[in-house]
Short mmCIF file of C-alpha atoms in Angstrom, two decimals:
data_model
loop_
_atom_site.label_atom_id
_atom_site.label_comp_id
_atom_site.label_asym_id
_atom_site.label_seq_id
_atom_site.Cartn_x
_atom_site.Cartn_y
_atom_site.Cartn_z
CA MET A 1 -34.63 0.69 12.92
CA ASP A 2 -37.45 -0.06 10.52
CA GLY A 3 -40.31 -2.49 10.97
CA ALA A 4 -38.92 -5.17 8.70
CA ASN A 5 -35.82 -5.53 10.87
CA MET A 6 -37.87 -5.78 14.02
CA ALA A 7 -39.55 -8.92 12.67
CA LEU A 8 -36.25 -10.78 12.44
CA PRO A 9 -33.69 -11.45 15.15
CA LEU A 10 -30.50 -9.48 14.54
CA LEU A 11 -28.32 -12.47 15.29
CA GLN A 12 -29.33 -16.12 15.30
CA VAL A 13 -26.93 -18.68 16.65
CA GLN A 14 -27.66 -22.35 16.01
CA GLY A 15 -25.89 -25.42 17.36
CA LEU A 16 -22.53 -23.70 17.78
CA THR A 17 -19.83 -26.18 18.80
CA LYS A 18 -16.11 -25.69 19.31
CA ARG A 19 -13.81 -28.47 20.46
CA TYR A 20 -10.18 -28.27 21.45
CA GLY A 21 -9.13 -31.78 20.49
CA PRO A 22 -11.02 -34.14 22.80
CA ARG A 23 -12.00 -31.30 25.12
CA ILE A 24 -15.14 -29.26 24.64
CA GLY A 25 -14.91 -25.48 24.27
CA CYS A 26 -18.62 -24.96 23.92
CA GLU A 27 -21.28 -27.34 22.65
CA GLU A 28 -24.63 -26.95 20.91
CA VAL A 29 -25.12 -23.32 21.89
CA GLY A 30 -28.05 -21.57 20.29
CA PHE A 31 -29.87 -18.29 20.88
CA ASP A 32 -31.57 -15.41 19.12
CA LEU A 33 -30.58 -11.82 19.76
CA TRP A 34 -33.12 -9.14 18.93
CA PRO A 35 -32.42 -5.53 18.00
CA GLY A 36 -31.81 -3.43 21.10
CA GLU A 37 -31.44 -6.44 23.34
CA VAL A 38 -28.65 -7.08 25.81
CA LEU A 39 -27.76 -10.72 26.35
CA GLY A 40 -25.59 -11.64 29.31
CA ILE A 41 -23.54 -14.83 29.36
CA VAL A 42 -22.39 -15.90 32.81
CA GLY A 43 -20.51 -18.86 34.11
CA GLU A 44 -17.39 -19.82 35.99
CA SER A 45 -13.90 -19.86 34.51
CA GLY A 46 -13.62 -22.61 31.91
CA SER A 47 -17.35 -22.76 31.27
CA GLY A 48 -16.84 -21.88 27.62
CA LYS A 49 -18.18 -18.35 27.66
CA SER A 50 -15.04 -16.77 26.22
CA THR A 51 -14.77 -19.51 23.59
CA LEU A 52 -18.34 -18.81 22.62
CA LEU A 53 -17.73 -15.09 22.34
CA SER A 54 -14.59 -15.47 20.25
CA CYS A 55 -16.44 -17.85 17.91
CA LEU A 56 -19.29 -15.37 17.58
CA ALA A 57 -16.96 -12.47 16.85
CA GLY A 58 -15.08 -14.44 14.22
CA MET A 59 -11.80 -14.77 16.09
CA GLN A 60 -12.03 -18.54 16.10
CA ALA A 61 -13.73 -20.85 13.64
CA PRO A 62 -16.37 -23.05 15.31
CA ASP A 63 -16.47 -26.73 14.35
CA GLU A 64 -20.22 -26.88 13.84
CA GLY A 65 -23.20 -24.60 13.81
CA ALA A 66 -24.36 -21.44 12.13
CA ILE A 67 -24.31 -17.73 12.99
CA LEU A 68 -26.97 -15.87 11.03
CA TRP A 69 -26.59 -12.11 10.67
CA ASP A 70 -29.44 -10.43 8.85
CA GLY A 71 -30.42 -13.91 7.69
CA ARG A 72 -26.97 -14.81 6.23
CA ASN A 73 -24.49 -17.23 7.75
CA VAL A 74 -21.44 -15.25 8.87
CA LEU A 75 -19.32 -18.40 8.70
CA ASP A 76 -19.83 -18.46 4.92
CA PHE A 77 -18.66 -14.85 4.51
CA SER A 78 -15.45 -14.20 2.62
CA GLU A 79 -12.65 -12.85 4.76
CA ALA A 80 -13.09 -9.39 3.22
CA GLU A 81 -16.79 -9.34 4.10
CA ARG A 82 -16.16 -10.63 7.59
CA ARG A 83 -13.55 -7.98 8.30
CA ARG A 84 -15.78 -5.27 6.88
CA LEU A 85 -18.49 -6.44 9.28
CA LEU A 86 -16.02 -6.31 12.17
CA ARG A 87 -15.14 -2.69 11.53
CA GLY A 88 -18.59 -1.51 10.59
CA ASP A 89 -21.72 -3.13 12.03
CA TRP A 90 -19.95 -5.09 14.74
CA ALA A 91 -17.68 -4.02 17.53
CA TYR A 92 -15.65 -5.90 20.13
CA VAL A 93 -14.71 -4.52 23.53
CA HIS A 94 -11.79 -6.45 24.97
CA GLN A 95 -11.34 -7.19 28.64
CA HIS A 96 -7.93 -5.53 28.60
CA PRO A 97 -7.96 -2.12 26.90
CA ARG A 98 -4.42 -2.80 25.73
CA ASP A 99 -5.74 -5.51 23.42
CA GLY A 100 -8.27 -3.21 21.85
CA LEU A 101 -6.35 0.07 21.67
CA ARG A 102 -3.29 1.20 19.77
CA MET A 103 -1.13 2.26 22.67
CA GLY A 104 1.27 4.27 20.51
CA VAL A 105 -1.45 6.37 18.91
CA SER A 106 -3.21 9.34 20.53
CA ALA A 107 -6.75 9.03 21.90
CA GLY A 108 -8.10 10.98 18.94
CA GLY A 109 -6.30 8.70 16.50
CA ASN A 110 -7.65 5.65 18.29
CA VAL A 111 -11.23 6.88 18.00
CA GLY A 112 -10.67 8.05 14.43
CA GLU A 113 -9.13 4.81 13.20
CA ARG A 114 -12.43 3.07 12.58
CA LEU A 115 -13.76 6.14 10.78
CA MET A 116 -10.70 6.27 8.54
CA ALA A 117 -10.99 2.52 7.98
CA VAL A 118 -14.45 3.01 6.50
CA GLY A 119 -13.28 5.87 4.29
CA ALA A 120 -13.41 9.16 6.25
CA ARG A 121 -10.81 11.51 4.74
CA ASN A 122 -11.65 14.87 6.29
CA TYR A 123 -9.37 15.67 9.21
CA GLY A 124 -11.70 18.26 10.73
CA ALA A 125 -14.69 15.92 10.62
CA ILE A 126 -12.71 13.01 12.10
CA ARG A 127 -11.42 15.21 14.90
CA GLY A 128 -14.89 16.56 15.55
CA ALA A 129 -16.30 13.05 15.85
CA ALA A 130 -13.42 12.06 18.15
CA ILE A 131 -14.06 15.01 20.48
CA ASP A 132 -17.76 14.25 20.48
CA TRP A 133 -17.21 10.61 21.37
CA LEU A 134 -14.57 11.33 24.00
CA GLY A 135 -17.14 13.64 25.57
CA ARG A 136 -19.78 10.93 25.56
CA VAL A 137 -17.47 8.61 27.51
CA GLU A 138 -16.52 11.45 29.87
CA ILE A 139 -13.01 12.10 28.62
CA GLY A 140 -12.19 15.80 28.35
CA PRO A 141 -11.37 17.28 24.93
CA ASP A 142 -8.01 18.42 26.32
CA ARG A 143 -6.93 14.76 26.51
CA ILE A 144 -7.51 14.09 22.81
CA ASP A 145 -3.83 14.21 21.87
CA ASP A 146 -2.63 12.15 24.83
CA ARG A 147 -1.67 8.55 24.32
CA PRO A 148 -3.68 5.84 26.08
CA SER A 149 -0.61 4.95 28.10
CA ALA A 150 -1.11 8.26 29.92
CA PHE A 151 -4.66 7.23 30.88
CA SER A 152 -5.90 5.35 33.93
CA GLY A 153 -7.35 1.87 33.51
CA GLY A 154 -10.91 3.14 33.66
CA MET A 155 -10.23 5.87 31.12
CA GLN A 156 -8.56 3.37 28.80
CA GLN A 157 -11.63 1.17 28.98
CA ARG A 158 -13.90 4.13 28.23
CA LEU A 159 -11.64 5.12 25.36
CA GLN A 160 -11.90 1.60 23.98
CA ILE A 161 -15.67 1.84 24.14
CA ALA A 162 -15.66 5.20 22.32
CA ARG A 163 -13.33 3.78 19.67
CA ASN A 164 -15.71 0.90 19.08
CA LEU A 165 -18.94 2.86 19.03
CA VAL A 166 -17.83 5.75 16.80
CA THR A 167 -18.90 4.04 13.58
CA GLY A 168 -22.36 3.32 14.95
CA PRO A 169 -22.23 -0.49 15.14
CA ARG A 170 -25.47 -2.42 15.59
CA LEU A 171 -23.99 -5.26 17.61
CA VAL A 172 -21.33 -5.03 20.30
CA PHE A 173 -19.50 -7.96 21.88
CA MET A 174 -18.08 -7.28 25.31
CA ASP A 175 -15.68 -9.55 27.14
CA GLU A 176 -15.63 -8.73 30.85
CA PRO A 177 -15.61 -4.98 30.21
CA THR A 178 -15.40 -4.20 33.93
CA GLY A 179 -12.78 -6.80 34.83
CA GLY A 180 -9.70 -5.36 36.48
CA LEU A 181 -11.34 -2.09 37.46
CA ASP A 182 -11.99 -1.07 41.05
CA VAL A 183 -15.60 -1.00 42.18
CA SER A 184 -16.26 2.74 42.03
CA VAL A 185 -14.84 2.95 38.51
CA GLN A 186 -16.83 -0.17 37.62
CA ALA A 187 -20.01 1.49 38.78
CA ARG A 188 -19.37 4.58 36.64
CA LEU A 189 -18.51 2.49 33.62
CA LEU A 190 -21.65 0.41 34.01
CA ASP A 191 -23.73 3.53 34.35
CA LEU A 192 -22.16 4.91 31.19
CA LEU A 193 -22.64 1.66 29.29
CA ARG A 194 -26.28 1.45 30.34
CA GLY A 195 -26.88 4.97 29.07
CA LEU A 196 -25.11 4.33 25.75
CA VAL A 197 -26.92 1.06 25.15
CA ARG A 198 -30.27 2.68 25.78
CA ASP A 199 -29.58 5.85 23.79
CA LEU A 200 -28.15 4.09 20.76
CA GLY A 201 -30.47 1.07 20.79
CA LEU A 202 -27.45 -1.23 20.67
CA SER A 203 -27.64 -4.98 20.73
CA VAL A 204 -25.02 -6.36 23.06
CA VAL A 205 -23.61 -9.77 23.93
CA ILE A 206 -21.79 -9.37 27.21
CA VAL A 207 -19.68 -12.07 28.80
CA THR A 208 -18.89 -11.77 32.49
CA HIS A 209 -18.58 -13.70 35.69
CA ASP A 210 -19.90 -10.76 37.66
CA LEU A 211 -23.62 -11.22 38.35
CA ALA A 212 -23.99 -7.57 39.38
CA VAL A 213 -22.94 -6.49 35.92
CA VAL A 214 -25.58 -8.54 34.17
CA ARG A 215 -28.21 -7.59 36.71
CA LEU A 216 -27.62 -3.97 35.74
CA LEU A 217 -27.14 -4.34 31.99
CA ALA A 218 -28.64 -7.51 30.59
CA ASP A 219 -32.22 -8.11 29.52
CA ARG A 220 -31.68 -11.82 29.16
CA LEU A 221 -29.26 -14.23 30.70
CA MET A 222 -27.58 -17.43 29.59
CA VAL A 223 -25.83 -19.53 32.23
CA MET A 224 -23.05 -21.80 30.99
CA LYS A 225 -21.27 -24.68 32.61
CA GLY A 226 -18.84 -27.16 31.10
CA GLY A 227 -19.35 -25.70 27.63
CA ARG A 228 -23.14 -26.09 27.65
CA VAL A 229 -25.96 -23.69 28.32
CA VAL A 230 -27.65 -24.90 31.50
CA GLU A 231 -30.23 -22.20 31.97
CA THR A 232 -31.58 -19.25 30.06
CA GLY A 233 -34.26 -16.67 30.70
CA LEU A 234 -34.98 -13.08 31.66
CA THR A 235 -32.23 -11.74 33.88
CA ASP A 236 -34.35 -11.06 36.94
CA GLN A 237 -36.12 -14.37 36.56
CA VAL A 238 -32.89 -16.37 36.40
CA LEU A 239 -31.22 -14.49 39.24
CA ASP A 240 -34.26 -14.39 41.56
CA ASP A 241 -35.56 -17.86 40.86
CA PRO A 242 -32.70 -20.02 39.59
CA GLN A 243 -33.83 -23.46 38.47
CA HIS A 244 -30.62 -25.31 37.67
CA ALA A 245 -28.45 -26.49 40.53
CA TYR A 246 -25.41 -24.71 39.15
CA THR A 247 -27.27 -21.41 38.78
CA GLN A 248 -28.50 -21.73 42.35
CA LEU A 249 -24.92 -22.25 43.47
CA LEU A 250 -23.76 -19.29 41.41
CA VAL A 251 -26.39 -16.94 42.79
CA SER A 252 -25.84 -18.06 46.36
CA SER A 253 -22.10 -17.63 46.02
CA VAL A 254 -22.31 -13.88 45.55
CA LEU A 255 -20.66 -12.15 48.47
CA GLN A 256 -22.88 -9.87 50.45
CA VAL A 257 -21.41 -6.74 51.89
CA MET B 1 37.08 -7.45 -17.59
CA SER B 2 37.09 -9.51 -14.45
CA ASP B 3 36.72 -13.09 -13.32
CA TYR B 4 33.21 -12.38 -12.17
CA ASN B 5 30.17 -13.23 -14.22
CA PHE B 6 28.81 -10.13 -15.98
CA ALA B 7 27.45 -7.76 -13.30
CA TYR B 8 28.60 -10.07 -10.45
CA LEU B 9 25.43 -12.19 -10.07
CA ASP B 10 25.19 -15.57 -11.80
CA GLU B 11 22.73 -15.90 -14.66
CA GLN B 12 20.20 -18.05 -12.76
CA THR B 13 20.00 -15.46 -10.00
CA LYS B 14 19.48 -12.70 -12.53
CA ARG B 15 16.70 -14.73 -14.16
CA MET B 16 15.04 -15.15 -10.78
CA ILE B 17 15.24 -11.39 -10.14
CA ARG B 18 13.94 -10.59 -13.63
CA ARG B 19 10.94 -12.83 -13.04
CA ALA B 20 10.23 -10.90 -9.85
CA LEU B 21 10.68 -7.62 -11.73
CA LEU B 22 8.22 -8.66 -14.43
CA LYS B 23 5.66 -9.62 -11.84
CA ALA B 24 6.23 -6.35 -10.00
CA LEU B 25 5.71 -4.38 -13.21
CA ALA B 26 2.55 -6.34 -13.95
CA VAL B 27 1.09 -5.54 -10.50
CA PRO B 28 2.23 -1.96 -9.84
CA GLY B 29 2.97 -1.23 -6.19
CA TYR B 30 2.70 -4.86 -5.09
CA GLN B 31 5.67 -6.18 -3.10
CA VAL B 32 7.00 -9.29 -4.81
CA PRO B 33 9.14 -11.56 -2.62
CA PHE B 34 12.43 -12.66 -4.16
CA ALA B 35 15.38 -14.73 -3.04
CA SER B 36 17.67 -11.88 -2.09
CA ARG B 37 21.38 -12.82 -2.24
CA GLU B 38 24.24 -11.92 -0.01
CA MET B 39 26.12 -9.13 -1.73
CA PRO B 40 29.71 -8.05 -1.08
CA MET B 41 28.52 -4.99 0.84
CA PRO B 42 26.58 -4.50 4.07
CA TYR B 43 22.80 -4.36 4.27
CA GLY B 44 21.71 -0.74 4.20
CA TRP B 45 24.27 0.13 1.55
CA GLY B 46 21.93 -0.73 -1.26
CA THR B 47 22.05 -4.50 -1.62
CA GLY B 48 18.50 -4.56 -3.01
CA GLY B 49 19.15 -1.84 -5.54
CA VAL B 50 22.45 -3.45 -6.59
CA GLN B 51 20.73 -6.78 -7.28
CA VAL B 52 18.02 -5.10 -9.35
CA THR B 53 20.62 -3.08 -11.25
CA ALA B 54 22.68 -6.23 -11.88
CA ALA B 55 19.62 -7.99 -13.28
CA CYS B 56 18.83 -5.03 -15.58
CA LEU B 57 22.28 -4.18 -16.89
CA THR B 58 23.41 -5.11 -20.41
CA PRO B 59 26.93 -4.50 -21.74
CA ASP B 60 25.61 -1.52 -23.74
CA ASP B 61 24.15 0.29 -20.73
CA ARG B 62 25.46 3.50 -19.29
CA LEU B 63 25.15 3.58 -15.51
CA LYS B 64 24.70 6.51 -13.16
CA VAL B 65 24.65 6.05 -9.37
CA ILE B 66 23.49 8.73 -6.97
CA ASP B 67 23.22 8.89 -3.22
CA GLN B 68 21.03 11.70 -1.81
CA GLY B 69 21.22 13.20 -5.30
CA ALA B 70 25.02 13.35 -5.33
CA ASP B 71 27.31 11.37 -7.64
CA ASP B 72 30.37 11.76 -5.45
CA THR B 73 29.35 10.37 -2.06
CA THR B 74 30.74 7.13 -0.65
CA ASN B 75 27.74 4.97 -1.42
CA ALA B 76 27.46 6.22 -5.00
CA VAL B 77 31.18 5.94 -5.70
CA SER B 78 31.51 2.42 -4.31
CA ILE B 79 28.48 1.05 -6.18
CA ARG B 80 29.58 2.74 -9.41
CA ARG B 81 33.05 1.20 -9.07
CA PHE B 82 31.52 -2.15 -8.23
CA PHE B 83 29.73 -2.27 -11.57
CA GLN B 84 32.69 -0.82 -13.47
CA ARG B 85 34.76 -3.71 -12.20
CA THR B 86 32.22 -6.53 -12.42
CA ALA B 87 30.28 -5.49 -15.54
CA GLY B 88 32.66 -3.21 -17.36
CA VAL B 89 29.79 -0.93 -18.34
CA GLU B 90 30.22 2.72 -19.13
CA VAL B 91 29.35 5.12 -16.32
CA THR B 92 28.26 8.71 -16.38
CA GLU B 93 27.23 11.48 -14.03
CA ARG B 94 24.85 13.04 -16.59
CA THR B 95 21.22 12.09 -15.93
CA ALA B 96 20.23 12.57 -19.56
CA GLU B 97 22.95 10.22 -20.84
CA ALA B 98 22.35 7.36 -18.42
CA THR B 99 20.23 4.34 -19.35
CA VAL B 100 20.18 2.86 -15.84
CA ILE B 101 20.25 5.07 -12.76
CA GLN B 102 20.56 3.57 -9.30
CA THR B 103 19.45 6.03 -6.66
CA ARG B 104 19.26 6.37 -2.93
CA HIS B 105 16.78 8.93 -1.55
CA ARG B 106 16.28 11.14 -4.64
CA ILE B 107 14.74 11.31 -8.09
CA PRO B 108 17.03 13.34 -10.41
CA GLU B 109 15.88 16.88 -11.18
CA HIS B 110 16.43 16.42 -14.91
CA PRO B 111 13.24 14.87 -16.35
CA LEU B 112 13.62 11.19 -17.15
CA THR B 113 12.70 9.81 -20.55
CA GLU B 114 11.31 6.60 -22.02
CA GLY B 115 13.88 3.84 -22.06
CA GLN B 116 15.56 4.89 -18.85
CA ILE B 117 15.41 2.70 -15.76
CA LEU B 118 15.48 4.22 -12.28
CA VAL B 119 16.44 1.74 -9.54
CA TYR B 120 15.68 2.69 -5.94
CA GLN B 121 17.41 1.32 -2.85
CA VAL B 122 14.73 0.54 -0.28
CA PRO B 123 15.43 -0.01 3.42
CA ILE B 124 11.90 -0.97 4.57
CA PRO B 125 9.42 -1.69 1.79
CA GLU B 126 6.32 -2.02 3.95
CA PRO B 127 4.60 1.36 4.41
CA LEU B 128 2.43 -0.03 7.23
CA ARG B 129 5.30 -1.58 9.16
CA PHE B 130 5.72 1.02 11.91
CA LEU B 131 2.00 0.96 12.58
CA GLU B 132 1.48 -2.80 12.36
CA PRO B 133 4.49 -4.95 13.18
CA ARG B 134 2.96 -8.28 12.08
CA GLU B 135 3.86 -9.28 8.52
CA THR B 136 0.87 -11.64 8.30
CA GLU B 137 -1.41 -8.77 9.22
CA THR B 138 0.08 -6.22 6.81
CA ARG B 139 -0.16 -8.72 3.94
CA LYS B 140 -3.80 -9.23 4.79
CA MET B 141 -4.31 -5.48 4.87
CA HIS B 142 -2.81 -5.13 1.39
CA GLU B 143 -4.88 -8.05 0.16
CA LEU B 144 -8.13 -6.56 1.42
CA GLU B 145 -7.18 -2.93 0.71
CA GLU B 146 -7.51 -1.99 4.39
CA TYR B 147 -5.49 1.18 4.35
CA GLY B 148 -7.28 3.18 7.04
CA LEU B 149 -4.25 2.73 9.29
CA MET B 150 -2.06 4.72 6.91
CA HIS B 151 -4.29 7.71 7.48
CA VAL B 152 -4.02 7.22 11.25
CA LYS B 153 -0.32 8.03 10.86
CA LEU B 154 -1.11 11.19 8.90
CA TYR B 155 -3.79 12.08 11.47
CA GLU B 156 -1.22 11.78 14.24
CA ASP B 157 1.08 14.08 12.30
CA ILE B 158 -1.55 16.81 12.03
CA ALA B 159 -2.66 16.37 15.65
CA ARG B 160 0.90 16.86 16.86
CA HIS B 161 2.44 19.27 14.42
CA GLY B 162 -0.54 21.04 12.88
CA GLU B 163 0.34 19.71 9.44
CA ILE B 164 1.41 16.47 7.82
CA ALA B 165 4.97 16.41 9.11
CA THR B 166 6.00 13.27 7.23
CA SER B 167 8.60 14.72 4.90
CA TYR B 168 10.18 11.62 3.35
CA ALA B 169 9.00 8.08 2.55
CA TYR B 170 5.61 9.68 2.10
CA PRO B 171 3.04 6.93 1.35
CA VAL B 172 1.42 6.82 -2.07
CA LYS B 173 -1.41 4.87 -3.65
CA VAL B 174 -0.55 3.26 -6.98
CA GLU B 175 -3.14 2.86 -9.74
CA GLY B 176 -5.92 3.17 -7.16
CA ARG B 177 -4.93 -0.11 -5.53
CA TYR B 178 -1.75 -0.71 -3.54
CA VAL B 179 -0.35 1.67 -0.96
CA MET B 180 3.40 1.84 -1.48
CA ASP B 181 6.42 3.25 0.30
CA PRO B 182 8.35 5.22 -2.33
CA SER B 183 11.60 4.59 -0.37
CA PRO B 184 12.95 7.51 1.67
CA ILE B 185 12.79 10.10 -1.10
CA PRO B 186 11.75 13.58 0.08
CA LYS B 187 8.05 14.21 -0.48
CA PHE B 188 9.20 16.96 -2.83
CA ASP B 189 9.94 14.15 -5.29
CA ASN B 190 6.57 12.40 -4.90
CA PRO B 191 4.90 14.21 -7.83
CA LYS B 192 7.69 12.94 -10.09
CA LEU B 193 6.68 9.35 -9.33
CA ALA B 194 3.42 9.85 -11.18
CA GLY B 195 3.23 9.70 -14.95
CA ASN B 196 6.98 9.23 -15.21
CA PRO B 197 8.12 7.96 -18.67
CA ALA B 198 10.95 5.92 -17.10
CA ILE B 199 10.61 2.48 -15.54
CA GLN B 200 10.93 2.74 -11.76
CA LEU B 201 12.12 -0.35 -9.89
CA PHE B 202 12.43 -0.70 -6.12
CA GLY B 203 14.71 -3.27 -4.50
CA ALA B 204 14.82 -4.08 -0.79
CA GLY B 205 17.70 -6.52 -0.17
CA ARG B 206 17.40 -7.22 3.52
CA GLU B 207 13.60 -7.54 3.34
CA SER B 208 13.74 -9.55 0.07
CA ARG B 209 11.09 -7.53 -1.72
CA ILE B 210 10.89 -5.99 -5.17
CA TYR B 211 8.19 -3.62 -6.38
CA ALA B 212 7.85 -1.39 -9.40
CA LEU B 213 6.09 1.42 -11.20
CA PRO B 214 5.68 0.93 -14.95
CA PRO B 215 6.00 4.06 -17.11
CA TYR B 216 3.18 6.60 -16.84
CA SER B 217 1.72 5.04 -13.67
CA ASP B 218 -0.97 6.76 -11.69
CA VAL B 219 0.56 7.57 -8.29
CA VAL B 220 -1.31 9.61 -5.68
CA SER B 221 0.15 10.83 -2.39
CA LEU B 222 -2.23 10.13 0.49
CA ASP B 223 -3.73 13.11 2.31
CA PHE B 224 -6.84 14.55 3.93
CA GLU B 225 -9.43 16.67 2.12
CA ASP B 226 -8.74 19.60 4.43
CA HIS B 227 -4.99 18.97 4.68
CA PRO B 228 -3.94 18.29 1.10
CA PHE B 229 -0.54 16.93 0.13
CA THR B 230 2.12 19.56 -0.56
CA ALA B 231 5.54 18.86 -2.03
CA SER B 232 7.72 20.90 0.29
CA LYS B 233 11.34 22.04 0.10
CA ALA B 234 13.55 24.57 1.83
CA ASP B 235 12.32 28.06 0.98
CA HIS B 236 15.55 29.24 -0.67
CA HIS B 237 17.36 29.36 -3.97
CA CYS B 238 20.46 27.28 -4.57
CA ASP B 239 23.46 29.29 -3.38
CA LEU B 240 25.66 27.92 -6.16
CA CYS B 241 23.48 27.80 -9.27
CA GLY B 242 20.54 29.99 -8.22
CA ALA B 243 17.93 27.33 -9.06
CA ALA B 244 14.58 28.10 -7.45
CA GLY B 245 12.77 24.84 -8.06
CA SER B 246 15.23 22.12 -7.10
CA TYR B 247 15.47 20.21 -3.84
CA LEU B 248 18.07 21.73 -1.54
CA ASP B 249 20.51 20.46 1.06
CA GLU B 250 21.34 22.72 3.97
CA VAL B 251 25.09 22.85 4.58
CA ILE B 252 26.55 24.30 7.78
CA THR B 253 29.68 26.17 6.74
CA ASP B 254 31.21 27.23 10.07
CA ASP B 255 30.54 27.15 13.80
CA ARG B 256 29.01 30.64 13.88
CA GLY B 257 25.69 29.74 12.33
CA SER B 258 26.55 30.38 8.69
CA ARG B 259 24.85 28.07 6.29
CA MET B 260 24.25 27.65 2.63
CA PHE B 261 21.63 25.87 0.58
CA VAL B 262 22.78 23.86 -2.41
CA CYS B 263 21.04 21.57 -4.88
CA SER B 264 21.11 17.99 -3.62
CA ASP B 265 21.32 16.89 -7.28
CA THR B 266 24.99 17.60 -8.07
CA ASP B 267 24.66 16.86 -11.80
CA PHE B 268 21.78 19.32 -12.09
CA CYS B 269 23.67 21.99 -10.15
CA ASN B 270 26.92 21.55 -12.13
CA GLY B 271 24.97 21.63 -15.39
CA ARG B 272 23.35 24.92 -14.49
CA GLN B 273 26.64 26.45 -13.41
CA ALA B 274 28.19 25.35 -16.69
CA GLU B 275 25.37 27.21 -18.43
CA GLY B 276 26.39 30.34 -16.56
CA HIS B 277 23.80 30.44 -13.77
CA ARG B 278 25.17 31.79 -10.51
CA GLY B 279 23.74 31.74 -6.98
CA ARG B 280 24.31 33.94 -3.95
CA LEU B 281 27.56 32.33 -2.82
CA ALA B 282 28.90 31.10 -6.14
CA ALA B 283 31.46 33.92 -6.41
CA ALA B 284 32.77 33.21 -2.92
CA LYS B 285 33.29 29.59 -3.86
CA GLU B 286 35.24 30.51 -6.95
CA VAL B 287 37.52 32.82 -4.92
CA ALA B 288 38.12 30.10 -2.36
#
């Protein structure tokens, strides 16, 4: 990353609003995301965090607001540009690996798809990259020709991450990446994610209701309730010294073992 | 003649199909929707091809119909008789003499010339369909030229079989733009799609789509740099006419493992035999 990029936030979100008829999805959400930064969005079910993420990633059109990427409003992009962004510089890790993977295609094909989508036409090179990335997410090279349906839930999620990161995106959206996994697998996945984020200098927007996940991964935290951002700050600051009543409730509700 | 309108379809329907054909020729490889009609034959028997042929035929045309290269199989015979009865056009089995050729699964071996029309019967026109079941999504992919998925299929082939095992309906890119399914012709025929002097029309009746290749179109079979496209065929000579370079059918001749390879293009094979060429088993056939 060069100096010029460091001076500008990677992603600027301003006054983002999405309504479902009279109901509010999310309202007046704004933040800046800097290169290499991990932003956690937490809140209870129905707080608007998933709506926000799908608006950011271009899956839904927000009613108001702007999303600036490299200084340009993504909402003004043509569909071709937007989709090119989604398979190049951006990546989206779904909560359920089934939504993000092609279940009928081998692991190698899943990882290679994004490469082929951006023009790779050398089988050997694609396969090499697939083996490399499977290795980085701790999937053995002997599993490259197996279909995801033969993988465990944790492996599927790791495969989805490899598939998304293979083209070297600069910004990754994650929707509850550890949801549905048992705790020991969760811990390994988080460890892996933390390493990848640090090694690759990724910027990440991660949505979760699990405070432990953001404690481990996120630099900054945004707490949402009823579609609005109620508190924002450094992760440790928000979790250790919550100011808003809802954040205090959230932090105190974490089960202690 | 018959009580039917010339070539069965009414004139307004033929106009509608011709408009679709013109659009298809103007945008090579693009699938043009058209209002496909019910035809007096089941889907899968060539209802799309029959409608395109009906829209192209004039009383002066000479029609040839082939099915898997052969003039004498059920599908070919019934469609040929259909147009003899409803259009009263001349028919022929000779590729060189035909002006309109309706085909299922083959391109004739005899080189086509300017002025000829080759009509293909297409079961599923969308090359991306088995990878992406949503029509809205595949249309968007064509619109934005997102064809990476097509290579995923070829990748899977190599990963499983060590080579591109797709041997028919092999996807092609037309004029550097649209990826097209050339109908289930063997990939041996793919090179003949490119730079062909004849007009090539594709009709899919059930799916209501028409697409086309104008004469001398640029058609490239998709492949990988390190696994290039090869037009493959059975590694034999024709057992009847001895041809080395024609596409062959394998015919099981008894229940003890005997087999013979014969040209799938019957007109080509008969023509060569008439010229005196003989294959390995030709004598045996004559004795029998």
